[in-house]
XYZ file of C-alpha atoms in Angstrom:
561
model
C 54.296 -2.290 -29.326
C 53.075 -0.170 -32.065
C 49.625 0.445 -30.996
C 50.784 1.185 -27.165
C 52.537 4.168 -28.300
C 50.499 5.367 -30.274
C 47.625 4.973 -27.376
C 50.376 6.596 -25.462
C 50.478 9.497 -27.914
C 46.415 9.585 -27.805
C 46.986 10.034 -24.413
C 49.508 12.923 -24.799
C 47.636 14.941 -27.554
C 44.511 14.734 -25.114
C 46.042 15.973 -22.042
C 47.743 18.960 -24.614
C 44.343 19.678 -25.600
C 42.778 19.425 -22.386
C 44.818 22.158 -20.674
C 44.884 24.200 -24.357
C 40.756 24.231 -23.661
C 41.394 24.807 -19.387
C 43.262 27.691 -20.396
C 41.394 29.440 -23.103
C 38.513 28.604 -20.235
C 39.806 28.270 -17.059
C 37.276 27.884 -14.454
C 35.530 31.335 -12.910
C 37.944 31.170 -9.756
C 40.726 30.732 -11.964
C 40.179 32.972 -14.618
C 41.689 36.345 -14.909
C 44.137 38.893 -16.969
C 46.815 37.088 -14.986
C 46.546 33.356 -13.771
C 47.419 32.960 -10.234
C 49.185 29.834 -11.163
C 49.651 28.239 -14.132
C 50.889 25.161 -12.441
C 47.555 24.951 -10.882
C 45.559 25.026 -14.300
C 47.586 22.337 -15.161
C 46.659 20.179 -12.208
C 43.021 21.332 -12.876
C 43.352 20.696 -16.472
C 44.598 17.200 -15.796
C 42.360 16.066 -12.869
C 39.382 16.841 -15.700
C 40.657 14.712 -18.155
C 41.299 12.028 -15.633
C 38.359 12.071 -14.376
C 36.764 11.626 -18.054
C 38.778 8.437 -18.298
C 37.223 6.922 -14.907
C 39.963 7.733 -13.294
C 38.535 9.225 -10.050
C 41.396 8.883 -7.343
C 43.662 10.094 -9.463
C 41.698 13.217 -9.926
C 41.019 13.953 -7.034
C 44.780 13.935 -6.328
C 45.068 16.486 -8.882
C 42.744 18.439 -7.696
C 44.132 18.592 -4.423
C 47.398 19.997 -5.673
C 45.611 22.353 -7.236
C 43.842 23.518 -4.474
C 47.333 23.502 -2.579
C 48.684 26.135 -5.271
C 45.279 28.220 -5.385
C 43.076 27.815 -2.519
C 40.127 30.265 -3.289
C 39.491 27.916 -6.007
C 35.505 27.545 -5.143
C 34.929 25.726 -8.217
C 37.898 23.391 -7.751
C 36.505 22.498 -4.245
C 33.132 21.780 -5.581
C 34.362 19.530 -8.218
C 36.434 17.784 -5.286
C 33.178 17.087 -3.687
C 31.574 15.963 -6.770
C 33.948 13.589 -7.486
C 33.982 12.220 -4.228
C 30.096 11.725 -3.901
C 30.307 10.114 -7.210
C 32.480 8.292 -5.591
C 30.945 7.316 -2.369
C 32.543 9.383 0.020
C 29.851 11.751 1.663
C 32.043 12.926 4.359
C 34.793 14.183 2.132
C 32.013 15.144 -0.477
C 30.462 16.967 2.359
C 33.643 18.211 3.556
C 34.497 19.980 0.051
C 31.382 21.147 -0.737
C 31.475 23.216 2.932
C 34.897 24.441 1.397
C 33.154 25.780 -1.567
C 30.605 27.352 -0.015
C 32.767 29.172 2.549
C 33.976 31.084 -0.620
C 30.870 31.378 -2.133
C 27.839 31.253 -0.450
C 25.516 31.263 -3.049
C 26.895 28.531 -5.779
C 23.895 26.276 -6.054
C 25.917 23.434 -6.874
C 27.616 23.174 -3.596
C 24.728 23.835 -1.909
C 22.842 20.660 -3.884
C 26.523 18.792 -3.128
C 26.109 19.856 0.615
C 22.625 18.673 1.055
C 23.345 15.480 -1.399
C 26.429 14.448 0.911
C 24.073 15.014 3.969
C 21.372 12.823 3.148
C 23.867 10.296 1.776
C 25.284 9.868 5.388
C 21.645 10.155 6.743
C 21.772 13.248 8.392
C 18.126 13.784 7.059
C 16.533 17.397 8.877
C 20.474 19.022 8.065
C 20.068 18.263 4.204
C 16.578 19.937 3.538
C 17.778 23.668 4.311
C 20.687 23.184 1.819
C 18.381 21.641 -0.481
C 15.599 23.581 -0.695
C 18.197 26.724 -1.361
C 19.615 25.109 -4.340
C 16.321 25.115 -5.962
C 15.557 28.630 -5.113
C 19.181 30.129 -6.649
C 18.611 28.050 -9.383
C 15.426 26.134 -10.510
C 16.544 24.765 -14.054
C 18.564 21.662 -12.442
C 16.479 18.806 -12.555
C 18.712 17.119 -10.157
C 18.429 19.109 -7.097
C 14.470 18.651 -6.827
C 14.851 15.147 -7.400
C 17.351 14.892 -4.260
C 15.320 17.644 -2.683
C 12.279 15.328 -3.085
C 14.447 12.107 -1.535
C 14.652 13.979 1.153
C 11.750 15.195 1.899
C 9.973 11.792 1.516
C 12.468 10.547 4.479
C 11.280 13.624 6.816
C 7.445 12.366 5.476
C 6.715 15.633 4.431
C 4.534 14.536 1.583
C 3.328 17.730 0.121
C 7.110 18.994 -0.136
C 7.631 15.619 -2.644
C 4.667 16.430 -4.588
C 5.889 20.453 -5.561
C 9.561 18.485 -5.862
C 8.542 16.081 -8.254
C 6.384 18.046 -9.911
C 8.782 20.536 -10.754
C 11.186 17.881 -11.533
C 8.924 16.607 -14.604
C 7.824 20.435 -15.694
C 12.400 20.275 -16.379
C 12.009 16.735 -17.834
C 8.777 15.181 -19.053
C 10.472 12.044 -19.895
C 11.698 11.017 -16.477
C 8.863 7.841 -16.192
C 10.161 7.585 -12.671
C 9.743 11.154 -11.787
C 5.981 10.861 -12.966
C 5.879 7.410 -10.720
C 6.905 9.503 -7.443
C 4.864 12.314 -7.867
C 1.453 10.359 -8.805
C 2.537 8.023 -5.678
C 2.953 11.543 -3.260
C -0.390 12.789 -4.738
C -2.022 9.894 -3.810
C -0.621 10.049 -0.275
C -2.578 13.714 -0.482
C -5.454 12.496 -1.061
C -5.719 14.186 -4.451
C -6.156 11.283 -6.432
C -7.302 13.075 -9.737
C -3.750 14.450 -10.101
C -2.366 11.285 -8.834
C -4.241 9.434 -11.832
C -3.177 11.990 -14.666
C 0.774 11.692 -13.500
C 0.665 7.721 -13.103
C -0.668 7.859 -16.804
C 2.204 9.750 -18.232
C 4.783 7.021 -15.827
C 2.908 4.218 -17.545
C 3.306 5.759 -20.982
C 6.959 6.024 -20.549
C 7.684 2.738 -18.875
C 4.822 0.740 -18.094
C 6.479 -2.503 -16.503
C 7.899 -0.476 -13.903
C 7.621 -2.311 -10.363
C 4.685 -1.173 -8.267
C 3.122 0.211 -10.677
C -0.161 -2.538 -10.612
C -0.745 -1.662 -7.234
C -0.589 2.377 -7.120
C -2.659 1.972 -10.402
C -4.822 0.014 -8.518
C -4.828 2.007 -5.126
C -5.658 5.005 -7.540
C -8.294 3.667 -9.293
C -9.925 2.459 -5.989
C -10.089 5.886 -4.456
C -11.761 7.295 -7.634
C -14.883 4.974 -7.566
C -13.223 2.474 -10.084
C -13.514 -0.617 -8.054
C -13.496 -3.455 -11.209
C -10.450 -1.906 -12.206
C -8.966 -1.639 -9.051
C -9.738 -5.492 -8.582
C -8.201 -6.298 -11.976
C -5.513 -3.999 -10.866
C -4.643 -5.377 -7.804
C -5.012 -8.893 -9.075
C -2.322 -8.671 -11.914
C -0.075 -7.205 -8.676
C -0.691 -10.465 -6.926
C 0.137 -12.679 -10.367
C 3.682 -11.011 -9.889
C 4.373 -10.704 -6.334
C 2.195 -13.554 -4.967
C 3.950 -13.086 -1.596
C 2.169 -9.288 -1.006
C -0.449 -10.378 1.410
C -0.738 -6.467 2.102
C -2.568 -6.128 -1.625
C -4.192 -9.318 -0.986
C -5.802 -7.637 1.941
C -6.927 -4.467 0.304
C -8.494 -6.799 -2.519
C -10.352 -8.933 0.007
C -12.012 -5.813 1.376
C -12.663 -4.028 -1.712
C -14.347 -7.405 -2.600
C -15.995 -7.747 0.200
C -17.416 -3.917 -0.379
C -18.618 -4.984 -4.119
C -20.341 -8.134 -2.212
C -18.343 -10.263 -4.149
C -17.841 -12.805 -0.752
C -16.996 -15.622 -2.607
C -13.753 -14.286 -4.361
C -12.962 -12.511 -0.836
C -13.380 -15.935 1.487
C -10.664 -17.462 -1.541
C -8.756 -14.635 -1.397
C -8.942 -14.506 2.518
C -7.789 -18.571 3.043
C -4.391 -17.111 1.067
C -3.862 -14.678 3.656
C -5.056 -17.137 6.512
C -2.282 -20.168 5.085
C 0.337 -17.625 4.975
C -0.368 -16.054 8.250
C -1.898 -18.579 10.319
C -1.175 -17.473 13.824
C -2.446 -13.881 12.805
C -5.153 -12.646 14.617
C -6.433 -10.169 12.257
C -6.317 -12.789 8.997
C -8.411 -15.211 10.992
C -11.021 -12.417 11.545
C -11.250 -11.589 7.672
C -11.331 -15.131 6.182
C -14.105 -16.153 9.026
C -16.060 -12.637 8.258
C -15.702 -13.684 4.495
C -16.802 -16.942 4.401
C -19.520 -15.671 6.719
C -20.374 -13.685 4.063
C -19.948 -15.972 1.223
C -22.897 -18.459 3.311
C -19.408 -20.425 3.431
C -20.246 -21.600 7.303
C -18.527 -24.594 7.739
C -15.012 -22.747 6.442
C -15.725 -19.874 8.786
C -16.025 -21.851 11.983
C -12.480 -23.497 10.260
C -11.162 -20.543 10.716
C -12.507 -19.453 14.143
C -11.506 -22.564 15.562
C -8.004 -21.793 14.452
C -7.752 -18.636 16.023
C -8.818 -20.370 19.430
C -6.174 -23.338 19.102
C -3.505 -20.593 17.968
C -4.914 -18.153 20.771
C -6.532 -19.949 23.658
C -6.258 -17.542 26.465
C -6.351 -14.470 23.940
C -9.379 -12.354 24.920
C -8.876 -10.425 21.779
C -9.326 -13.336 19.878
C -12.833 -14.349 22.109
C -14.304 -11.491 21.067
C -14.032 -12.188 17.557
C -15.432 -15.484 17.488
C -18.310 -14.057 19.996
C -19.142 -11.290 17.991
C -18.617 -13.028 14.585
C -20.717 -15.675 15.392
C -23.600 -13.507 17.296
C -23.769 -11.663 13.501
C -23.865 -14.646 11.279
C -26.900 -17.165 12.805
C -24.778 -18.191 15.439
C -26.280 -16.313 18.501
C -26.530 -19.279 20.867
C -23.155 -20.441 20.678
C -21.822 -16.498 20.727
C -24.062 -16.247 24.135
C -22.649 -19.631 25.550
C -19.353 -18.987 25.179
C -19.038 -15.086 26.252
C -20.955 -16.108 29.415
C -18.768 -19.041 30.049
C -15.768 -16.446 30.041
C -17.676 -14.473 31.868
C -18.345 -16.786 34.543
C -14.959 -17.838 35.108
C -13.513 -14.599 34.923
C -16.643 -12.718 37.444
C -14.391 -9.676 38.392
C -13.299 -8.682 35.179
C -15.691 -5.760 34.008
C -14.569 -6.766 29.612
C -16.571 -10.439 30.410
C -19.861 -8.803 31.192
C -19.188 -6.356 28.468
C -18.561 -8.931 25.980
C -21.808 -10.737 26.980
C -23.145 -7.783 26.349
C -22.327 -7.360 23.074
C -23.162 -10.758 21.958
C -26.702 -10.524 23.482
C -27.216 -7.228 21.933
C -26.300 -8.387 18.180
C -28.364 -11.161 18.233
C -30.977 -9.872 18.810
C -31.928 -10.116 22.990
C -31.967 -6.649 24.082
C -33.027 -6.736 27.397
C -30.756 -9.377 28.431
C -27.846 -7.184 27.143
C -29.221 -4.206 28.752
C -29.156 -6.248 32.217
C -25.450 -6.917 31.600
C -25.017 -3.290 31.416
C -26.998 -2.145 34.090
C -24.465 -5.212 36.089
C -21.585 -3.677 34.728
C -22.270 -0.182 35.720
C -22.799 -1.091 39.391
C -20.098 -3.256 39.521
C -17.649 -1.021 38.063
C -19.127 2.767 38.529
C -15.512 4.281 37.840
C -16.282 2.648 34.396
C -16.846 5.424 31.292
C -16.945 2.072 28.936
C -19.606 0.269 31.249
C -22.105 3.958 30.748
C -20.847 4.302 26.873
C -22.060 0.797 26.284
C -25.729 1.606 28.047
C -26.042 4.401 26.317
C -25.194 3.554 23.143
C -27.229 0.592 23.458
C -30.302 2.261 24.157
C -29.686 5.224 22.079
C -29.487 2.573 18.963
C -32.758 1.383 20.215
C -34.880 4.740 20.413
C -35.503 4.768 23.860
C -33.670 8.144 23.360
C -35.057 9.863 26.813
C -33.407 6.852 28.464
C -30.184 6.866 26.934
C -30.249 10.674 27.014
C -30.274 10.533 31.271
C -27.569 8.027 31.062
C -25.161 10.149 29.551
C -26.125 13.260 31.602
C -25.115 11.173 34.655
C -22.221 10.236 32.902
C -21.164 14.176 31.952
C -21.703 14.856 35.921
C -19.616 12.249 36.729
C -16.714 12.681 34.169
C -16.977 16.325 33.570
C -13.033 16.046 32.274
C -14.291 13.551 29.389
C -15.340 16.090 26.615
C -16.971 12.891 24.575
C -19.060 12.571 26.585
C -20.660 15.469 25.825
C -20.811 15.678 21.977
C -22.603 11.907 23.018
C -25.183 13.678 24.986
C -25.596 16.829 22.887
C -25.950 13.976 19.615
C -28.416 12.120 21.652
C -30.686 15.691 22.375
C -30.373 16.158 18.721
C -31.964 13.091 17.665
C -34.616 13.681 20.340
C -35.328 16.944 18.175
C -34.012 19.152 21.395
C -31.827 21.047 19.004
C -31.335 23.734 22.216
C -30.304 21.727 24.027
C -27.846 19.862 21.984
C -26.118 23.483 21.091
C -26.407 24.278 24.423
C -24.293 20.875 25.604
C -21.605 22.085 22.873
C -21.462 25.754 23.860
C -20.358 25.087 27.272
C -17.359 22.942 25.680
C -16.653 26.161 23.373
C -17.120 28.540 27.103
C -14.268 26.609 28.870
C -12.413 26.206 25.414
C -13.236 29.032 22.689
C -11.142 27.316 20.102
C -11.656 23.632 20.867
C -11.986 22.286 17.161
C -14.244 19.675 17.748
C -16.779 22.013 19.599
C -16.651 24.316 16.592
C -17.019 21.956 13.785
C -19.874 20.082 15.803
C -21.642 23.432 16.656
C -21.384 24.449 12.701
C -21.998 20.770 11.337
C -25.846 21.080 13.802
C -26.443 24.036 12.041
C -26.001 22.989 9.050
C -27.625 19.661 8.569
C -31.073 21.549 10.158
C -30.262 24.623 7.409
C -29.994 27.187 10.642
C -27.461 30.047 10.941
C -25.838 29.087 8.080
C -23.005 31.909 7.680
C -22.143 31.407 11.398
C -21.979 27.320 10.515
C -19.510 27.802 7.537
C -17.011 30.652 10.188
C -17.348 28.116 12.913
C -16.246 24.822 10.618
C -13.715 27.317 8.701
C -12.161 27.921 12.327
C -11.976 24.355 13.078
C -10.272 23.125 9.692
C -7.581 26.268 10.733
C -6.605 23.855 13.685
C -6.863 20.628 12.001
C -6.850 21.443 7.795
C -6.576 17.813 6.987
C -9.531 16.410 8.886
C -11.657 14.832 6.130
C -14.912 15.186 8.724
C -14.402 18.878 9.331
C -14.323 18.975 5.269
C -17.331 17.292 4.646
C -18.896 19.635 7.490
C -17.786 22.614 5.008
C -19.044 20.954 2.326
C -22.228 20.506 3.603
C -22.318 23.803 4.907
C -21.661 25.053 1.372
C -24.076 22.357 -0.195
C -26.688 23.980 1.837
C -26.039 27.787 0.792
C -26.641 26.766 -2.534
C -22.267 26.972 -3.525
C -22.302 23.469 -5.293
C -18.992 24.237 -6.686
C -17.417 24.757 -3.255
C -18.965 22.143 -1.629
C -18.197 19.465 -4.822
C -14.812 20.710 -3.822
C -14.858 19.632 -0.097
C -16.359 16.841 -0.651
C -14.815 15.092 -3.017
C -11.876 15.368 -0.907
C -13.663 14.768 2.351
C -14.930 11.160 0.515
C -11.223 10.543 -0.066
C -9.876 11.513 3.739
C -12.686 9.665 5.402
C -11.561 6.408 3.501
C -15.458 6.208 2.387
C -17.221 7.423 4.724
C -21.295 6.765 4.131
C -22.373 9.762 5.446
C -20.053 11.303 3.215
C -20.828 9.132 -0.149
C -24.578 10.601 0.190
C -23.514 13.949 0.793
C -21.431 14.342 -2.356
C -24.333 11.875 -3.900
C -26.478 15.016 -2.757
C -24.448 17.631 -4.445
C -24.149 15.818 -7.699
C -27.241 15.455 -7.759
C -28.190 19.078 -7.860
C -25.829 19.707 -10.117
C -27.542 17.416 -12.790
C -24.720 14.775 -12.671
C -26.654 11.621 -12.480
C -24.316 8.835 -13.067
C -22.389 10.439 -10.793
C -25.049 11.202 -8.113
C -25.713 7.421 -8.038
C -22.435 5.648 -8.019
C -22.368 7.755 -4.435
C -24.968 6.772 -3.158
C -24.470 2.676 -4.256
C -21.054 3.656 -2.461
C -23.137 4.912 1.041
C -25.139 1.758 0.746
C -22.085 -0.259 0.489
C -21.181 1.331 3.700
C -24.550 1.424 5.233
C -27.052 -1.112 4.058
C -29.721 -0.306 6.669
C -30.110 3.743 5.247
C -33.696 3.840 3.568
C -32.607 7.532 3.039
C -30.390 6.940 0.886
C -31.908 3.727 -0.772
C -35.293 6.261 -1.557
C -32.995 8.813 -3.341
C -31.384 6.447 -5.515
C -34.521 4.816 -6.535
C -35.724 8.486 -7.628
C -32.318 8.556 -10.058
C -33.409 4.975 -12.079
């Protein structure tokens, strides 16, 4: 009995002190020479200290009544709201926090409680505006550009998350998770320098944070560190052995190091877990292919036809896996079999095609074509395939009428032309491939592919080289984030003699184009010239990787060792 009254006195002294303090400080809207109601301080003064005690229905009644006595309280209203977010209650959170803002337009803290409330009943594109003004009236509350960055990341407007973030750890450089979100929305930018230096400082403040193998690991990838990224990825898998998404992007990256083995193992994981998966099948056959593992990649081929018997998709992987790994006769029986018991479909000739051509027979697969096109003259695919065909062949003047007929009879398909104007280039007509593209850029001025094509030809044969970098320049104003216009600029610059500029581009154009080879020897290029050997060569091991056939590029790293 004792102690509950004098817990009951505790109580009493506090709430004595509590309105002694409200009143020597009364909040802004209640403050004055005169208070327009004591009996609302009170309330006010009360609701605070229940609210301290975890008592948060009980002060929100109080600060309804006082809200009832004074009701251009502002601050009252946004402390209603607070509570009741805290709470979970967005609506009346929401609610309030309108309230506030109706008397003052400009408190920041309503405006975060407005946008908070928002997102918290998933009214997404309503809560950015709010948001986004918080920050501006005030930028010291860490708070609003963490919400502000929440938000943002549901609308998937990425670069929005990465200012967020990073102005959320410039407030506090000890949020580890704030670091984690910001590396993981510079990543998603491509800009995986920055992305590297932030996940460092997450890992240094909690390093057993969940995820934080595999953007590590994604990271390191992207930046040329491939055993890491392996070792990476691989303790991600010890812990979530389920995440046949990382197990993928291991098997490739192993398969890119020619490390087949480790990829076909890796590869029958993905297979046992996904077995009617069309796409699985294809990348434990293709490693085990690789790995001279034959016997476990017709396994796996033969699964995909029992799981898919009458999927053509599926025929076309076994045909063309097959035709590319020694097993050309079986690839040409079985697309021909298809083909016979299927004679009007235009794909079964195409297919037959394809297998003749990758193993090796030519002018059988150029006879399928030929089939094709007559049988099927409203075909583009049927005339792409010819062309292509022959165009990888050299018979260049060939392929080069095929796709003129082909422009005259789909004038509409603009492909078409950058084929024919690419196929005049590599016959050394460089007139007439710019010619080809300017009549794209006379019916469309501002047609971005025309322009970067026209300023890419320019530059790889060192012509008109100012005109090459405006043209590109006014293509990347269309489409900013296309990693080929970039590596077009690059070039461009690489060739003025601006290696700074066109290290720039192309370090992000390597990232944008997910490793593109062309791209790998073009920054190899530019390090290069800049005396950065080690670097120069890592480049062009990573074209090769790409592109094992490019003597180009195999004679310039030679010159490096």
């Amino acid at each position: 009995m004792l102690k509950l009254c004098y817990a009951a006195a505790g109580m009493f002294l506090t709430a004595c002190t509590a309105i002694t303090l409200a009143a020597a400080h009364p909040p802004s809207d209640l403050a004055g020479s005169i208070y327009p109601s004591e009996e609302a301080l009170r309330h006010y003064a009360f609701g605070r200290l229940l609210e301290e005690q975890g008592a948060a229905p009980d002060a929100l009644a109080e600060y309804f009544r006082t809200l009832m006595l004074d009701v251009g309280a502002s601050s009252v209203a946004r402390r209603v709201s607070e509570v009741a977010g805290a709470s979970g209650e967005p609506e009346r959170s929401l609610e309030f926090a309108e309230k506030a803002l109706a008397m003052n337009p400009r408190d920041a803290r309503a405006l975060w409680l407005k946008g908070a409330a928002l997102l918290n009943l998933g009214r997404d594109a309503e809560a950015i505006e709010p948001l986004e003004a918080a920050t501006r009236i005030d930028s010291t509350q860490v708070d609003y550009y963490r919400t502000l960055a929440r938000c943002a990341e549901r609308l998937d407007r990425i670069p929005m998350v990465a200012e967020a973030y990073r102005r959320a750890v410039w407030l506090d450089d000890q949020d580890a998770e704030s670091w984690f979100q910001l590396a993981a929305a510079e990543a998603r930018l491509g800009r995986f320098g920055a992305a590297d230096s932030a996940l460092l400082q997450s890992i240094d403040l909690n390093p057993l944070r969940p995820g934080i193998f595999f953007l590590h690991g994604w990271i390191a990838e992207n930046l040329g560190r491939n055993a890491q990224a392996r070792e990476l990825y691989a303790q991600h898998l010890k812990i979530h052995k389920d995440d046949q998404a990382t197990r993928r992007r291991l098997v490739l990256l192993l398969l890119r190091d020619d490390l087949a083995a480790e990829a076909a193992r890796e590869a029958r994981i993905i297979g046992k877990a996904y077995p009617d998966d069309i796409d699985a099948a294809m990348l434990e056959a293709e490693s085990s292919f690789r790995a001279k593992q034959k016997r476990e990649a017709m396994q796996a081929l033969d699964r995909l036809s029992r799981r898919h018997p009458d999927d053509f998709q599926a025929l076309s992987i076994r045909v063309e896996l097959q035709a590319r790994n020694g097993r050309a006769k079986d690839a040409f029986r079985e697309a021909e079999a298809w083909m016979a018991e299927h004679p009007d479909e235009l794909r079964g000739r195409l297919l037959a095609a394809r297998a003749r051509d990758l193993g090796g027979e030519v002018e059988p697969a150029l006879e399928h074509l030929r089939r094709a096109v007559a049988q099927s003259p409203d075909s583009i695919a049927a005339r792409v395939m010819l062309a292509r065909t022959l165009q990888s062949r050299k018979r260049l003047e060939e392929a080069e009428a095929v796709w003129t007929e082909a422009v005259a009879d789909f004038p509409e398909v603009e492909g078409l032309i950058f084929d024919l104007a690419t196929c005049r280039e590599a016959r050394g007509d460089l007139a007439g491939a710019e010619q080809a593209v300017r009549d794209v850029l006379a019916r469309d001025p501002e047609n971005p592919q025309a322009l970067n094509f026209l300023g890419y030809l320019y530059a790889d044969h060192d012509l008109k080289l100012d005109e090459s970098v405006d043209l590109i320049q006014r293509a990347l104003a269309i489409d900013p984030d296309n990693g080929a216009y970039i590596d077009s600029l690059g070039w461009a610059y690489y060739r003025l003699g601006r290696l700074v500029e066109a290290r720039e581009q192309l370090e992000r154009a390597v990232v944008l184009t997910r490793g593109d080879p062309v791209v790998h020897e073009h920054l190899g290029d530019v390090y290069k010239d800049m005396q950065l050997k080690d670097l120069a060569k890592e480049q062009y091991r990573r074209s090769l990787a790409g592109d094992s056939t490019n003597a180009r590029v195999r004679a310039k790293l030679a010159e490096l060792r």
